[in-house]
């Protein structure tokens, strides 16, 4: 998950960007950067990780609800799974 | 929103509990409580507000996707609205 | 805590404002407000609670470090308490 | 910042661990992992980034307040900088 090639590509691009931000932060710390800029870089990584989590949840929602469910039981199972994910990760 | 009486009742009960926690915090501060317990009460309120936000999003998802959409355009509109809400509030 | 009348007044004003926001949200829900505006009000409350937590931590830091410590042991105890509070509540 | 070799080593170890978690997540996504485990890995990264931010703030606090200030103006400047950092990053 996500299953479509386009969704997968978007999510992978976000992860690689976060990996690059971590490398930049590591270099900054090794070079003795000041506390203020270091915290700014960490806050940017935190924002990117939240954006990644949102992207994965949105992608899952599009895949689960973008097509009609097979039957009412399938629909209820999808709703129950998605509400559980929102409850677990919205914090 | 939420529309069903049961969902509305649950959400209202959460809000009233948060209101009560705020009153308890106000009394603690007026009585000169120490910083540690005050921060614990604030953290509990923060957790309750996150729980309320999750409850409202879950309730909206149940109402939007618990029944089949009228047609594909309606389905896509609901998916677009819900992903927008996740993007805005997951942080 | 906080001990000075001015710090206490600022923190109490924030809490009362959050209590007022909760009452506004309760009225909006009872009147059947839509999901979008309800989530915006909850997000505003979440921001206000974070602001309150920051205000209390800042106020405590001013009170603990705005005057010289009595001696090195007192200084280390204050540093240890403050780093523990940051670790517990920065999330 | 942080200036002491031990503080710097601890912070660098945290960053490298986060970089490793990002690589693990990238591999999981390329291998087609399910949404649930992917979100768990992202939540773990989010927790690690918050822990890193807290570590940097704690380390800065130890360096700023672990020794007596040179004079009252220096002390007030340090207090003002630290409260500004708490206000900016506690959210």
Tab-separated table of C-alpha atoms in Angstrom:
chain	number	residue	atom	x	y	z
A	1	UNK	CA	0.000	0.000	0.000
A	2	UNK	CA	-0.530	2.393	-1.724
A	3	UNK	CA	-1.278	0.174	-4.700
A	4	UNK	CA	-1.437	2.446	-7.729
A	5	UNK	CA	1.962	3.279	-9.263
A	6	UNK	CA	1.288	7.015	-9.076
A	7	UNK	CA	0.353	6.990	-5.369
A	8	UNK	CA	3.378	4.803	-4.608
A	9	UNK	CA	5.702	7.138	-6.512
A	10	UNK	CA	4.423	10.199	-4.602
A	11	UNK	CA	4.854	8.513	-1.222
A	12	UNK	CA	8.355	7.229	-2.076
A	13	UNK	CA	9.404	10.716	-3.209
A	14	UNK	CA	8.304	12.112	0.165
A	15	UNK	CA	10.273	9.472	2.096
A	16	UNK	CA	13.434	10.070	0.083
A	17	UNK	CA	13.111	13.800	0.693
A	18	UNK	CA	12.896	13.151	4.438
A	19	UNK	CA	15.993	10.921	4.203
A	20	UNK	CA	17.803	13.796	2.473
A	21	UNK	CA	16.678	16.247	5.169
A	22	UNK	CA	18.124	13.883	7.818
A	23	UNK	CA	21.457	13.792	5.989
A	24	UNK	CA	21.480	17.597	5.790
A	25	UNK	CA	20.801	17.811	9.517
A	26	UNK	CA	23.593	15.333	10.268
A	27	UNK	CA	26.061	17.437	8.240
A	28	UNK	CA	24.886	20.634	9.972
A	29	UNK	CA	25.422	19.088	13.401
A	30	UNK	CA	28.835	17.719	12.511
A	31	UNK	CA	29.808	21.200	11.276
A	32	UNK	CA	28.783	22.632	14.665
A	33	UNK	CA	25.622	24.507	13.599
A	34	UNK	CA	23.869	26.685	16.187
A	35	UNK	CA	20.854	25.478	18.157
A	36	UNK	CA	18.328	27.763	16.394
A	37	UNK	CA	18.974	26.561	12.824
A	38	UNK	CA	19.232	22.933	14.023
A	39	UNK	CA	15.780	23.173	15.631
A	40	UNK	CA	14.399	24.753	12.452
A	41	UNK	CA	15.667	21.800	10.424
A	42	UNK	CA	14.177	19.325	12.910
A	43	UNK	CA	10.832	21.167	12.781
A	44	UNK	CA	10.925	20.940	8.970
A	45	UNK	CA	11.508	17.171	9.214
A	46	UNK	CA	8.629	16.874	11.684
A	47	UNK	CA	6.351	18.715	9.247
A	48	UNK	CA	7.468	16.455	6.391
A	49	UNK	CA	6.789	13.300	8.434
A	50	UNK	CA	3.284	14.582	9.257
A	51	UNK	CA	2.755	15.311	5.552
A	52	UNK	CA	3.861	11.778	4.693
A	53	UNK	CA	1.468	10.266	7.221
A	54	UNK	CA	-1.383	12.355	5.830
A	55	UNK	CA	-0.466	11.348	2.240
A	56	UNK	CA	-0.556	7.633	3.142
A	57	UNK	CA	-3.920	7.988	4.918
A	58	UNK	CA	-5.383	10.008	2.017
A	59	UNK	CA	-4.094	7.487	-0.505
A	60	UNK	CA	-5.611	4.627	1.488
A	61	UNK	CA	-8.931	6.439	1.692
A	62	UNK	CA	-8.978	7.004	-2.079
A	63	UNK	CA	-8.277	3.306	-2.641
A	64	UNK	CA	-10.865	2.109	-0.128
A	65	UNK	CA	-13.709	4.475	-1.014
A	66	UNK	CA	-12.997	5.612	-4.594
A	67	UNK	CA	-14.866	2.545	-5.891
A	68	UNK	CA	-18.196	1.162	-4.652
A	69	UNK	CA	-17.888	-1.570	-2.017
A	70	UNK	CA	-18.717	-5.149	-3.049
A	71	UNK	CA	-21.586	-5.325	-0.531
A	72	UNK	CA	-22.736	-3.738	2.755
A	73	UNK	CA	-20.485	-5.989	4.895
A	74	UNK	CA	-17.433	-4.993	2.820
A	75	UNK	CA	-18.455	-1.328	3.130
A	76	UNK	CA	-18.792	-1.549	6.917
A	77	UNK	CA	-15.432	-3.344	7.215
A	78	UNK	CA	-13.728	-0.565	5.224
A	79	UNK	CA	-15.373	2.133	7.325
A	80	UNK	CA	-14.325	0.374	10.545
A	81	UNK	CA	-10.708	-0.022	9.364
A	82	UNK	CA	-10.459	3.622	8.240
A	83	UNK	CA	-11.939	5.059	11.449
A	84	UNK	CA	-9.490	2.895	13.432
A	85	UNK	CA	-6.569	4.337	11.462
A	86	UNK	CA	-7.781	7.909	12.014
A	87	UNK	CA	-8.156	7.231	15.752
A	88	UNK	CA	-4.656	5.710	15.991
A	89	UNK	CA	-2.736	8.314	14.034
A	90	UNK	CA	-4.483	11.642	14.595
A	91	UNK	CA	-2.355	12.917	17.446
B	1	UNK	CA	-22.759	17.522	12.016
B	2	UNK	CA	-22.681	14.777	13.254
B	3	UNK	CA	-26.266	14.113	12.212
B	4	UNK	CA	-27.370	11.000	14.069
B	5	UNK	CA	-28.575	11.626	17.639
B	6	UNK	CA	-26.176	9.026	19.037
B	7	UNK	CA	-23.078	10.495	17.342
B	8	UNK	CA	-24.130	13.995	18.422
B	9	UNK	CA	-24.610	12.858	22.015
B	10	UNK	CA	-21.134	11.281	22.148
B	11	UNK	CA	-19.444	14.376	20.738
B	12	UNK	CA	-21.338	16.722	23.074
B	13	UNK	CA	-20.371	14.566	26.077
B	14	UNK	CA	-16.699	14.899	25.089
B	15	UNK	CA	-16.921	18.680	24.762
B	16	UNK	CA	-18.625	19.060	28.136
B	17	UNK	CA	-15.931	16.904	29.736
B	18	UNK	CA	-13.256	19.195	28.253
B	19	UNK	CA	-15.133	22.212	29.597
B	20	UNK	CA	-15.109	20.561	33.036
B	21	UNK	CA	-11.362	19.871	32.774
B	22	UNK	CA	-10.794	23.562	32.006
B	23	UNK	CA	-12.762	24.573	35.107
B	24	UNK	CA	-10.722	22.130	37.202
B	25	UNK	CA	-7.504	23.609	35.823
B	26	UNK	CA	-8.707	27.137	36.561
B	27	UNK	CA	-9.446	26.198	40.179
B	28	UNK	CA	-6.037	24.480	40.515
B	29	UNK	CA	-4.250	27.577	39.252
B	30	UNK	CA	-6.212	29.920	41.493
B	31	UNK	CA	-5.302	27.671	44.441
B	32	UNK	CA	-1.609	28.008	43.525
B	33	UNK	CA	-0.962	24.463	42.242
B	34	UNK	CA	2.612	23.510	41.335
B	35	UNK	CA	3.892	23.583	37.770
B	36	UNK	CA	4.122	19.784	37.382
B	37	UNK	CA	0.469	18.966	38.186
B	38	UNK	CA	-0.696	21.985	36.157
B	39	UNK	CA	1.195	20.711	33.098
B	40	UNK	CA	-0.273	17.240	33.620
B	41	UNK	CA	-3.789	18.680	33.604
B	42	UNK	CA	-3.024	20.683	30.435
B	43	UNK	CA	-1.625	17.550	28.766
B	44	UNK	CA	-4.830	15.692	29.684
B	45	UNK	CA	-6.899	18.483	28.081
B	46	UNK	CA	-4.703	18.333	24.970
B	47	UNK	CA	-5.303	14.573	24.734
B	48	UNK	CA	-9.058	15.068	25.158
B	49	UNK	CA	-9.148	17.718	22.396
B	50	UNK	CA	-7.289	15.358	20.046
B	51	UNK	CA	-9.766	12.609	20.958
B	52	UNK	CA	-12.662	14.961	20.183
B	53	UNK	CA	-11.189	15.868	16.795
B	54	UNK	CA	-10.732	12.198	15.971
B	55	UNK	CA	-14.312	11.423	17.080
B	56	UNK	CA	-15.727	14.142	14.796
B	57	UNK	CA	-13.652	12.933	11.816
B	58	UNK	CA	-14.631	9.295	12.450
B	59	UNK	CA	-18.285	10.236	12.791
B	60	UNK	CA	-18.137	12.210	9.531
B	61	UNK	CA	-16.480	9.262	7.764
B	62	UNK	CA	-19.199	6.890	8.994
B	63	UNK	CA	-21.882	9.265	7.724
B	64	UNK	CA	-20.186	9.865	4.361
B	65	UNK	CA	-19.169	6.291	3.549
B	66	UNK	CA	-21.479	4.097	5.630
B	67	UNK	CA	-24.065	4.220	2.825
B	68	UNK	CA	-23.433	3.810	-0.931
B	69	UNK	CA	-22.918	7.080	-2.809
B	70	UNK	CA	-25.712	8.271	-5.125
B	71	UNK	CA	-23.399	8.089	-8.161
B	72	UNK	CA	-19.678	8.209	-9.066
B	73	UNK	CA	-19.543	12.027	-8.994
B	74	UNK	CA	-21.060	12.061	-5.487
B	75	UNK	CA	-18.566	9.373	-4.415
B	76	UNK	CA	-15.585	11.346	-5.751
B	77	UNK	CA	-16.821	14.536	-4.080
B	78	UNK	CA	-17.055	12.744	-0.728
B	79	UNK	CA	-13.567	11.248	-1.137
B	80	UNK	CA	-12.128	14.671	-2.037
B	81	UNK	CA	-13.788	16.350	0.972
B	82	UNK	CA	-12.625	13.651	3.394
B	83	UNK	CA	-8.999	13.630	2.162
B	84	UNK	CA	-8.980	17.428	2.471
B	85	UNK	CA	-10.134	17.182	6.097
B	86	UNK	CA	-7.452	14.574	6.897
B	87	UNK	CA	-4.782	16.772	5.296
B	88	UNK	CA	-5.935	19.849	7.215
B	89	UNK	CA	-6.264	18.312	10.653
B	90	UNK	CA	-3.636	15.554	10.893
B	91	UNK	CA	-0.896	17.529	12.564
C	1	UNK	CA	2.828	28.083	39.909
C	2	UNK	CA	3.193	30.542	38.214
C	3	UNK	CA	3.934	32.614	41.307
C	4	UNK	CA	4.023	36.232	40.193
C	5	UNK	CA	0.584	37.900	39.955
C	6	UNK	CA	1.198	38.981	36.365
C	7	UNK	CA	2.186	35.495	35.133
C	8	UNK	CA	-0.792	33.988	36.966
C	9	UNK	CA	-3.172	36.548	35.451
C	10	UNK	CA	-1.943	35.772	31.896
C	11	UNK	CA	-2.284	32.025	32.351
C	12	UNK	CA	-5.764	32.326	33.902
C	13	UNK	CA	-6.901	34.560	31.017
C	14	UNK	CA	-5.792	31.870	28.548
C	15	UNK	CA	-7.670	29.125	30.394
C	16	UNK	CA	-10.866	31.187	30.582
C	17	UNK	CA	-10.608	31.879	26.843
C	18	UNK	CA	-10.327	28.124	26.179
C	19	UNK	CA	-13.379	27.532	28.396
C	20	UNK	CA	-15.258	30.113	26.304
C	21	UNK	CA	-14.161	28.419	23.068
C	22	UNK	CA	-15.529	25.103	24.416
C	23	UNK	CA	-18.884	26.735	25.165
C	24	UNK	CA	-18.977	28.210	21.644
C	25	UNK	CA	-18.256	24.786	20.177
C	26	UNK	CA	-20.990	23.204	22.302
C	27	UNK	CA	-23.520	25.763	21.047
C	28	UNK	CA	-22.389	25.237	17.427
C	29	UNK	CA	-22.842	21.476	17.730
C	30	UNK	CA	-26.255	21.795	19.374
C	31	UNK	CA	-27.299	24.109	16.514
C	32	UNK	CA	-26.247	21.435	13.997
C	33	UNK	CA	-23.133	23.112	12.549
C	34	UNK	CA	-21.383	21.441	9.612
C	35	UNK	CA	-18.338	19.235	10.058
C	36	UNK	CA	-15.871	21.690	8.478
C	37	UNK	CA	-16.546	24.651	10.815
C	38	UNK	CA	-16.719	22.304	13.817
C	39	UNK	CA	-13.254	20.925	13.011
C	40	UNK	CA	-11.933	24.473	12.593
C	41	UNK	CA	-13.190	25.365	16.061
C	42	UNK	CA	-11.620	22.209	17.540
C	43	UNK	CA	-8.306	23.017	15.796
C	44	UNK	CA	-8.457	26.522	17.301
C	45	UNK	CA	-8.956	25.015	20.764
C	46	UNK	CA	-6.038	22.631	20.189
C	47	UNK	CA	-3.826	25.596	19.242
C	48	UNK	CA	-4.945	27.501	22.340
C	49	UNK	CA	-4.172	24.533	24.609
C	50	UNK	CA	-0.682	24.253	23.083
C	51	UNK	CA	-0.224	27.988	23.626
C	52	UNK	CA	-1.277	27.588	27.271
C	53	UNK	CA	1.182	24.739	27.804
C	54	UNK	CA	3.970	26.819	26.283
C	55	UNK	CA	3.018	29.829	28.441
C	56	UNK	CA	3.196	27.730	31.629
C	57	UNK	CA	6.585	26.244	30.654
C	58	UNK	CA	7.961	29.667	29.722
C	59	UNK	CA	6.677	31.171	32.948
C	60	UNK	CA	8.267	28.354	34.962
C	61	UNK	CA	11.572	28.831	33.126
C	62	UNK	CA	11.548	32.574	33.887
C	63	UNK	CA	10.897	31.843	37.557
C	64	UNK	CA	13.547	29.117	37.812
C	65	UNK	CA	16.348	30.820	35.862
C	66	UNK	CA	15.557	34.548	35.993
C	67	UNK	CA	17.468	34.771	39.316
C	68	UNK	CA	20.838	33.189	40.145
C	69	UNK	CA	20.617	29.788	41.819
C	70	UNK	CA	21.491	29.559	45.531
C	71	UNK	CA	24.384	27.189	44.818
C	72	UNK	CA	25.543	24.639	42.203
C	73	UNK	CA	23.367	21.831	43.617
C	74	UNK	CA	20.270	24.058	43.428
C	75	UNK	CA	21.228	25.025	39.855
C	76	UNK	CA	21.616	21.396	38.771
C	77	UNK	CA	18.297	20.454	40.392
C	78	UNK	CA	16.529	23.241	38.482
C	79	UNK	CA	18.145	22.202	35.207
C	80	UNK	CA	17.172	18.557	35.790
C	81	UNK	CA	13.556	19.473	36.599
C	82	UNK	CA	13.224	21.753	33.559
C	83	UNK	CA	14.721	19.250	31.091
C	84	UNK	CA	12.355	16.598	32.498
C	85	UNK	CA	9.366	18.895	31.859
C	86	UNK	CA	10.519	19.609	28.291
C	87	UNK	CA	10.962	15.873	27.653
C	88	UNK	CA	7.506	15.067	29.038
C	89	UNK	CA	5.508	17.746	27.293
C	90	UNK	CA	7.190	18.375	23.932
C	91	UNK	CA	5.079	16.065	21.841
D	1	UNK	CA	25.347	23.200	19.144
D	2	UNK	CA	25.332	21.033	21.234
D	3	UNK	CA	28.916	21.831	22.146
D	4	UNK	CA	30.103	19.061	24.444
D	5	UNK	CA	31.332	15.924	22.653
D	6	UNK	CA	28.976	13.698	24.636
D	7	UNK	CA	25.843	15.747	23.874
D	8	UNK	CA	26.842	15.928	20.198
D	9	UNK	CA	27.387	12.168	20.039
D	10	UNK	CA	23.941	11.461	21.534
D	11	UNK	CA	22.179	13.801	19.123
D	12	UNK	CA	24.061	12.413	16.091
D	13	UNK	CA	23.168	8.847	17.112
D	14	UNK	CA	19.478	9.835	17.180
D	15	UNK	CA	19.637	11.421	13.727
D	16	UNK	CA	21.361	8.399	12.205
D	17	UNK	CA	18.730	6.124	13.734
D	18	UNK	CA	16.005	8.241	12.113
D	19	UNK	CA	17.854	8.021	8.780
D	20	UNK	CA	17.895	4.233	9.174
D	21	UNK	CA	14.167	4.181	9.979
D	22	UNK	CA	13.506	6.150	6.750
D	23	UNK	CA	15.500	3.603	4.729
D	24	UNK	CA	13.533	0.754	6.343
D	25	UNK	CA	10.272	2.500	5.462
D	26	UNK	CA	11.427	3.020	1.871
D	27	UNK	CA	12.218	-0.684	1.533
D	28	UNK	CA	8.856	-1.654	3.069
D	29	UNK	CA	6.985	0.558	0.602
D	30	UNK	CA	8.938	-0.721	-2.384
D	31	UNK	CA	8.121	-4.269	-1.249
D	32	UNK	CA	4.401	-3.372	-1.221
D	33	UNK	CA	3.796	-3.379	2.556
D	34	UNK	CA	0.226	-2.912	3.806
D	35	UNK	CA	-1.099	0.435	4.973
D	36	UNK	CA	-1.271	-0.501	8.671
D	37	UNK	CA	2.416	-1.445	9.140
D	38	UNK	CA	3.501	1.520	6.972
D	39	UNK	CA	1.591	3.928	9.228
D	40	UNK	CA	3.125	2.276	12.299
D	41	UNK	CA	6.610	2.867	10.898
D	42	UNK	CA	5.781	6.502	10.092
D	43	UNK	CA	4.406	6.993	13.630
D	44	UNK	CA	7.663	5.560	15.013
D	45	UNK	CA	9.652	8.052	12.916
D	46	UNK	CA	7.424	10.888	14.139
D	47	UNK	CA	8.090	9.838	17.733
D	48	UNK	CA	11.836	9.692	17.080
D	49	UNK	CA	11.844	13.185	15.525
D	50	UNK	CA	10.000	14.553	18.574
D	51	UNK	CA	12.543	12.820	20.806
D	52	UNK	CA	15.378	14.403	18.823
D	53	UNK	CA	13.841	17.862	19.140
D	54	UNK	CA	13.437	17.392	22.875
D	55	UNK	CA	17.048	16.153	23.187
D	56	UNK	CA	18.378	19.245	21.381
D	57	UNK	CA	16.289	21.600	23.545
D	58	UNK	CA	17.333	19.792	26.747
D	59	UNK	CA	20.970	19.863	25.706
D	60	UNK	CA	20.751	23.592	24.955
D	61	UNK	CA	19.127	24.226	28.328
D	62	UNK	CA	21.902	22.322	30.130
D	63	UNK	CA	24.520	24.363	28.284
D	64	UNK	CA	22.784	27.691	28.872
D	65	UNK	CA	21.822	27.232	32.522
D	66	UNK	CA	24.197	24.573	33.855
D	67	UNK	CA	26.730	27.312	34.665
D	68	UNK	CA	26.057	30.683	36.314
D	69	UNK	CA	25.460	33.542	33.872
D	70	UNK	CA	28.200	36.173	33.527
D	71	UNK	CA	25.869	38.943	34.755
D	72	UNK	CA	22.135	39.756	34.987
D	73	UNK	CA	21.935	40.986	31.362
D	74	UNK	CA	23.485	37.724	30.131
D	75	UNK	CA	21.052	35.756	32.328
D	76	UNK	CA	18.015	37.634	30.966
D	77	UNK	CA	19.230	37.153	27.381
D	78	UNK	CA	19.531	33.404	27.934
D	79	UNK	CA	16.071	33.221	29.521
D	80	UNK	CA	14.563	35.194	26.626
D	81	UNK	CA	16.224	32.970	24.013
D	82	UNK	CA	15.145	29.752	25.730
D	83	UNK	CA	11.515	30.838	26.219
D	84	UNK	CA	11.429	31.833	22.528
D	85	UNK	CA	12.630	28.356	21.528
D	86	UNK	CA	10.018	26.675	23.745
D	87	UNK	CA	7.284	28.887	22.254
D	88	UNK	CA	8.406	28.118	18.688
D	89	UNK	CA	8.804	24.377	18.957
D	90	UNK	CA	6.240	23.175	21.510
D	91	UNK	CA	3.482	22.212	19.111
